[in-house]
N, CA, C and O of each residue as an XYZ file, in Angstrom:
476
protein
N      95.932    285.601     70.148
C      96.414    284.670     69.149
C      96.089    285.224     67.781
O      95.194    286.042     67.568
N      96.739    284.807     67.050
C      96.569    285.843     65.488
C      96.199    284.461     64.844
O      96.596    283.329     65.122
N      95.087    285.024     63.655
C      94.716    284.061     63.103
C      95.041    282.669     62.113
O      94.340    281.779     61.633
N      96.244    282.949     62.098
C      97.079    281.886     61.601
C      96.745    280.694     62.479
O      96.122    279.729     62.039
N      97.206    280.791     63.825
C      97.546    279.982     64.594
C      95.786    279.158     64.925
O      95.719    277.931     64.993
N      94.703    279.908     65.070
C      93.694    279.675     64.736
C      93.266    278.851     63.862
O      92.560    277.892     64.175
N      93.575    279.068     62.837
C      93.191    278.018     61.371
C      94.110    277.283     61.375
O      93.965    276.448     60.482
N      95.210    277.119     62.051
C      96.055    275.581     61.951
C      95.375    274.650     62.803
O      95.295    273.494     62.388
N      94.612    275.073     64.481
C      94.277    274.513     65.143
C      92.683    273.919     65.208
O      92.288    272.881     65.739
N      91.964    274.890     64.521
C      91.026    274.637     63.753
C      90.761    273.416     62.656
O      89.814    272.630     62.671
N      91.765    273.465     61.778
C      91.832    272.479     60.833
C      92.531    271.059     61.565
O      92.344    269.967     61.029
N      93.114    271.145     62.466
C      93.434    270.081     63.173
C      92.371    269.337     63.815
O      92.053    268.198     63.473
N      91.817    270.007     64.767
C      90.230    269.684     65.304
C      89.445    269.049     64.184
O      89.080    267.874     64.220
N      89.216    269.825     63.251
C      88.954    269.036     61.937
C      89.430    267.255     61.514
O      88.808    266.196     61.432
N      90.679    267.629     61.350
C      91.040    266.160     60.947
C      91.325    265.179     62.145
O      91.727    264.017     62.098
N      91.000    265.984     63.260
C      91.250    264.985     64.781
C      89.169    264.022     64.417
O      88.694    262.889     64.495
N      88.729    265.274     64.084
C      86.976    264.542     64.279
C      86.791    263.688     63.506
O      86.217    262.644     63.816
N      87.364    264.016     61.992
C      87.284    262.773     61.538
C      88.057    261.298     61.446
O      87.657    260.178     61.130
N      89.350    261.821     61.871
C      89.835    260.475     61.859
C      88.718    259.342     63.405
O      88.451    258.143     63.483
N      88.413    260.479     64.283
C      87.100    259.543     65.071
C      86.172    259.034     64.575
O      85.645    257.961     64.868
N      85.815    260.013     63.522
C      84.159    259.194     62.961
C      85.358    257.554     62.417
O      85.620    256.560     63.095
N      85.665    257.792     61.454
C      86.508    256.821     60.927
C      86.741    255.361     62.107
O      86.562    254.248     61.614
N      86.968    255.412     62.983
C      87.947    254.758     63.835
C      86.696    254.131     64.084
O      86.391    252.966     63.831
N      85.486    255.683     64.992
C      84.378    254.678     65.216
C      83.358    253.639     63.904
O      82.519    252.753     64.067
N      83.818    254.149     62.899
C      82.713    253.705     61.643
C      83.699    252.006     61.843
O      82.960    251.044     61.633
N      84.646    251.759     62.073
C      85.084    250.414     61.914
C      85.061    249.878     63.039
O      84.745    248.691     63.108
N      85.336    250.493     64.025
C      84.686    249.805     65.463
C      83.325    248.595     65.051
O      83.306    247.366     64.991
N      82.070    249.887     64.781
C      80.822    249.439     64.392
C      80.838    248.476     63.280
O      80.109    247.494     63.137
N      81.331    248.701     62.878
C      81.767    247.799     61.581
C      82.046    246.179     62.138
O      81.215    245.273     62.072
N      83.300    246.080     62.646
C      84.020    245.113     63.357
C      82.590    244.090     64.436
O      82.425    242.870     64.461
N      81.877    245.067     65.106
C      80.921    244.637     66.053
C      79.762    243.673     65.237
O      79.440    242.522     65.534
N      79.278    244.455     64.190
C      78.349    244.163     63.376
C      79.067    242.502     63.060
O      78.703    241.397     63.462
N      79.878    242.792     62.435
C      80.721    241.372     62.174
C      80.422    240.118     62.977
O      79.715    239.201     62.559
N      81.141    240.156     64.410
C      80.750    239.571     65.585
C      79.246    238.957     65.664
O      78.867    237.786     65.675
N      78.524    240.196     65.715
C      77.482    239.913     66.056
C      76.251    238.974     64.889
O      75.300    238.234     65.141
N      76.783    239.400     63.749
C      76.546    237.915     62.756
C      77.190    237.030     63.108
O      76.408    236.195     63.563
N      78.826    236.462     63.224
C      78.426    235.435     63.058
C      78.513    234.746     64.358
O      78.932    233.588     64.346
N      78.088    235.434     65.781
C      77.230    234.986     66.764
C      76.254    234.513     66.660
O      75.909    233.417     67.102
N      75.435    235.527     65.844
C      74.061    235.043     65.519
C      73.126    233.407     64.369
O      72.057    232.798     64.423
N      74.738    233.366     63.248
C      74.379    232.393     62.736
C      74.996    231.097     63.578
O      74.430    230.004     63.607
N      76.175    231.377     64.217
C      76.470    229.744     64.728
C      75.180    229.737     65.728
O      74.570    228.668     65.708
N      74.802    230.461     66.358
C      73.412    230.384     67.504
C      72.324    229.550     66.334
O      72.174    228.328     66.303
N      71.812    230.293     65.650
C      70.950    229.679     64.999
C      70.840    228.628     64.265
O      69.821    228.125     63.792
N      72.307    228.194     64.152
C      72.454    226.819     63.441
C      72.656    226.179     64.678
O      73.071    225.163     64.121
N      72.715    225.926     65.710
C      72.726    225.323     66.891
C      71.307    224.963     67.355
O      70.820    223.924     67.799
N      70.774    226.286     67.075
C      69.028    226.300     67.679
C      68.888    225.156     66.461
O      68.670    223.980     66.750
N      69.022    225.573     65.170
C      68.182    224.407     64.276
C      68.416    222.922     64.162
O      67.533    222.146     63.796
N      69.771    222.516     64.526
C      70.214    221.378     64.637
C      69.283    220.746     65.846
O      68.416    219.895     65.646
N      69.647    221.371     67.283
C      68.768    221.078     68.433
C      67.324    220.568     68.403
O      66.851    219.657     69.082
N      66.380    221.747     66.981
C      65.213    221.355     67.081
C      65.168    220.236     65.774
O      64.126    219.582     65.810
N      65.968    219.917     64.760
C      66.086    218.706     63.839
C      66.411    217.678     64.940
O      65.831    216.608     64.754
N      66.987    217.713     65.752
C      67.479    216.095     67.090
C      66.218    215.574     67.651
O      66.025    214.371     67.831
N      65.012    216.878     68.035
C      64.202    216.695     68.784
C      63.091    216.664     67.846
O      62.124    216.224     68.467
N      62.740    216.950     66.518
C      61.617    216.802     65.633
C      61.755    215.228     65.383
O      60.885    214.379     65.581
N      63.213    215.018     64.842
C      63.568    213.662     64.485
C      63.202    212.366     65.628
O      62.797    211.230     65.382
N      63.478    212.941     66.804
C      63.053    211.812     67.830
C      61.699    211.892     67.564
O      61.048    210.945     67.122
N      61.225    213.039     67.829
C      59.890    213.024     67.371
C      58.956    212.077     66.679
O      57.981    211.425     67.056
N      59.796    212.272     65.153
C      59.346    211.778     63.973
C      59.146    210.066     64.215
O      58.168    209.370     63.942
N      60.377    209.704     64.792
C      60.674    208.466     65.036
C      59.648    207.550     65.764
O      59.234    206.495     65.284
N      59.204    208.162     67.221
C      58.518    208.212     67.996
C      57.073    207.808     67.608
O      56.556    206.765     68.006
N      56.395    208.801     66.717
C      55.241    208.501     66.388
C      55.124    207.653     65.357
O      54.090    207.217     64.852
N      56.541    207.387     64.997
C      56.126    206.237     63.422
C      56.173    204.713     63.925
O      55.565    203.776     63.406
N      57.071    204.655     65.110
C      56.888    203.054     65.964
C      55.414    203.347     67.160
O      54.867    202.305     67.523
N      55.131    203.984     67.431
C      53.912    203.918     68.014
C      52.726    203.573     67.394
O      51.889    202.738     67.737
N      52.757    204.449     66.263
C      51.264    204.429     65.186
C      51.278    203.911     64.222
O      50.325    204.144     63.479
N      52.319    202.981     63.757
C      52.370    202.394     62.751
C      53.269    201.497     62.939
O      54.182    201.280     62.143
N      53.054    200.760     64.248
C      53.858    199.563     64.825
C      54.110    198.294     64.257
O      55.063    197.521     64.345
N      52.782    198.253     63.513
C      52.447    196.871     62.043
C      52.964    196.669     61.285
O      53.020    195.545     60.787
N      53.825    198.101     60.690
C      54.094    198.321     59.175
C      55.573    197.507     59.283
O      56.116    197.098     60.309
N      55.962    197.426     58.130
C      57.837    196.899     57.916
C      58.433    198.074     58.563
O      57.833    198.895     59.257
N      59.858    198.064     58.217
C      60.833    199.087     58.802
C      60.760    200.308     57.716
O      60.811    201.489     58.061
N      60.663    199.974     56.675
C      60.655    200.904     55.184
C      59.324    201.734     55.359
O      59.456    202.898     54.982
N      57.921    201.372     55.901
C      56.920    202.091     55.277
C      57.160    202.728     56.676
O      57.221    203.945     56.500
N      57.304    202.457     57.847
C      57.760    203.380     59.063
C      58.380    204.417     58.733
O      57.782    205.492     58.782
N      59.793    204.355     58.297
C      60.667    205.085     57.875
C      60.095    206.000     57.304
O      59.992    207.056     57.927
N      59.594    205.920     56.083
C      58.625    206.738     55.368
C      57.785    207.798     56.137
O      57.827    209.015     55.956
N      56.999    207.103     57.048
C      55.517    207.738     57.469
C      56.474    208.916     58.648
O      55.907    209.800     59.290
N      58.103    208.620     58.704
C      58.583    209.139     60.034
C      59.152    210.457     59.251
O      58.969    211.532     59.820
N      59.646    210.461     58.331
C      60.161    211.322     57.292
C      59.282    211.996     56.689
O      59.666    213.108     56.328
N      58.160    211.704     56.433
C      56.891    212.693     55.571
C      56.473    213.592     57.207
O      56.604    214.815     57.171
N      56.019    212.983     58.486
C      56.230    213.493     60.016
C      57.139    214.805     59.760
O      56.824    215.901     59.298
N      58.491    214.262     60.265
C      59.578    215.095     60.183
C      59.012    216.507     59.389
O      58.414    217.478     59.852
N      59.448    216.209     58.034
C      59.661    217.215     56.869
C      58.447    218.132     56.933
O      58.581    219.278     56.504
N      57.105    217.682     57.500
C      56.080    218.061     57.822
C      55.979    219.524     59.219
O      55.454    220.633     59.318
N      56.782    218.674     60.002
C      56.911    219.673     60.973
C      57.630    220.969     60.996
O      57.385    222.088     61.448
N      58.951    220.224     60.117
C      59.932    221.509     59.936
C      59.612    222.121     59.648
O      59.681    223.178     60.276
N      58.588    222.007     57.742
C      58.536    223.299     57.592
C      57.007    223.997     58.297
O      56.481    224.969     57.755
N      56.415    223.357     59.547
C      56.047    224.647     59.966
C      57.072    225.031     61.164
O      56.505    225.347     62.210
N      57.980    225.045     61.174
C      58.776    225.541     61.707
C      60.130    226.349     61.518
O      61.139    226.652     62.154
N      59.422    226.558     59.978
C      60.214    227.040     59.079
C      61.790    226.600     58.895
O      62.694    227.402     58.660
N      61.955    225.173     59.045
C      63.542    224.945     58.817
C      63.296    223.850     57.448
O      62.507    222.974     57.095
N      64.331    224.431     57.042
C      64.378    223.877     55.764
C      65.429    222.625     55.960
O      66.337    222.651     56.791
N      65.159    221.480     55.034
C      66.491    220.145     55.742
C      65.770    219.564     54.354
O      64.603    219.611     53.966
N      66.860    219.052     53.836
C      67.120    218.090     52.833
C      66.406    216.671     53.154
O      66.059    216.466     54.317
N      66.188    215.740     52.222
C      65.648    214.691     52.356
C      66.433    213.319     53.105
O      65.932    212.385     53.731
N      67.983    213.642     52.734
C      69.308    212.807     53.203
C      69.663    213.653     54.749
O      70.350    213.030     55.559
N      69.364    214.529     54.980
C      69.948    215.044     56.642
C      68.480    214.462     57.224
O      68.622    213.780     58.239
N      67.099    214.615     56.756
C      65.907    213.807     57.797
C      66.266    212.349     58.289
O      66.271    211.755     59.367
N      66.617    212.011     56.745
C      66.850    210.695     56.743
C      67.986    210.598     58.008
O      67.446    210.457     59.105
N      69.279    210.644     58.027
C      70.005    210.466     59.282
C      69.437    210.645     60.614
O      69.449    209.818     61.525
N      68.837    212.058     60.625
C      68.239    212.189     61.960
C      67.506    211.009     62.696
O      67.923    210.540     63.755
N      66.112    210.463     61.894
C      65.870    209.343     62.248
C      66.968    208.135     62.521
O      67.340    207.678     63.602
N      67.395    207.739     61.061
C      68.236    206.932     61.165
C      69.188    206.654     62.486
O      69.715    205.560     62.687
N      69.309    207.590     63.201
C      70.037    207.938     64.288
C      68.924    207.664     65.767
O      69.396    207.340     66.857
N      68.072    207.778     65.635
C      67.008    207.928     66.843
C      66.311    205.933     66.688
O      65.682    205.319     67.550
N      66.697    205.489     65.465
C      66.850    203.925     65.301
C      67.665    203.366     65.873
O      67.162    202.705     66.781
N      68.955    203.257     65.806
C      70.021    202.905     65.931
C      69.883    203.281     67.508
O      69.622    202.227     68.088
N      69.952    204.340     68.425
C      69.757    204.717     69.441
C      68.979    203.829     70.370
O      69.302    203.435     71.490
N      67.467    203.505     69.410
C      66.532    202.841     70.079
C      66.918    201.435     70.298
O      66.650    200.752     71.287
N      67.684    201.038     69.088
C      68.063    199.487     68.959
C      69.093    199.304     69.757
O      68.853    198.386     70.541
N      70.041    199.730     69.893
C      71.417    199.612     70.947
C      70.491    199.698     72.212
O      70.595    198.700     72.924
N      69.242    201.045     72.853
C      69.258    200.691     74.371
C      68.323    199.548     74.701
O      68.117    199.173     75.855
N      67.570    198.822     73.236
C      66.448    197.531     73.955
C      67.759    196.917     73.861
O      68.117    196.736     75.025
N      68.787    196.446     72.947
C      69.633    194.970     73.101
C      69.205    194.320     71.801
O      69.580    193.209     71.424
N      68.139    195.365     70.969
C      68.477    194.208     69.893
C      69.430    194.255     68.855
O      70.157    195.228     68.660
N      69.439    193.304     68.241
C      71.084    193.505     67.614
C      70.419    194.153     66.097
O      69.265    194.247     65.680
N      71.678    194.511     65.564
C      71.903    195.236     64.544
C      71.577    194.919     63.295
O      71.957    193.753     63.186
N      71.212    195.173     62.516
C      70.861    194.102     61.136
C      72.675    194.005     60.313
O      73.285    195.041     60.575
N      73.321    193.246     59.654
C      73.744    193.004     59.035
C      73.938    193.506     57.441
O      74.701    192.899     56.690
């Protein structure tokens, strides 16, 4: 083969390797993608899960241990609980999403005794 034909096939090999790196650099690319936002709907799932179960939580120990109090200073003692736990559990939650959580584990509790609803 004379060297012409050499350096055409040569330089082809060339632009064959890189159009691979290329192809693979967006492959990886594309995956990386995926695999965020796998990872954040997971973790906003995990954190919601453990806000359902801190909040029962919260709820839990504020009608047990402070069975005396009104509904307001409960509420309170269940929400300072809560917000307490999260962050050692490093989740961060607003003062209005605690608030529902409980609010929700109330309402829950009150519908399965039968007592009725406040007005």
């Amino acid at each position: 083969m004379n060297s012409f034909w050499i350096e055409i096939l040569n330089q082809g090999l060339n632009i064959l390797l890189q159009a691979s790196v290329l192809v693979l650099l967006y492959l990886f690319r594309q995956l990386v993608q995926k695999i965020s936002a796998y990872y954040e709907s997971h973790t906003s799932l995990r954190q919601r899960e453990l806000l359902t179960m801190l909040g029962h939580e919260a709820f839990t120990f504020a009608e047990t241990v402070y069975r005396n109090m009104d509904r307001d200073a409960k509420l309170n003692e269940a929400l300072r609980y809560l917000l307490s736990k999260a962050e050692q559990h490093g989740l961060s939650i607003s003062m209005k999403d605690a608030r529902a959580v409980i609010e929700k584990d109330w309402l829950e509790d009150r519908r399965r005794s039968g007592i009725p609803l406040p007005s």
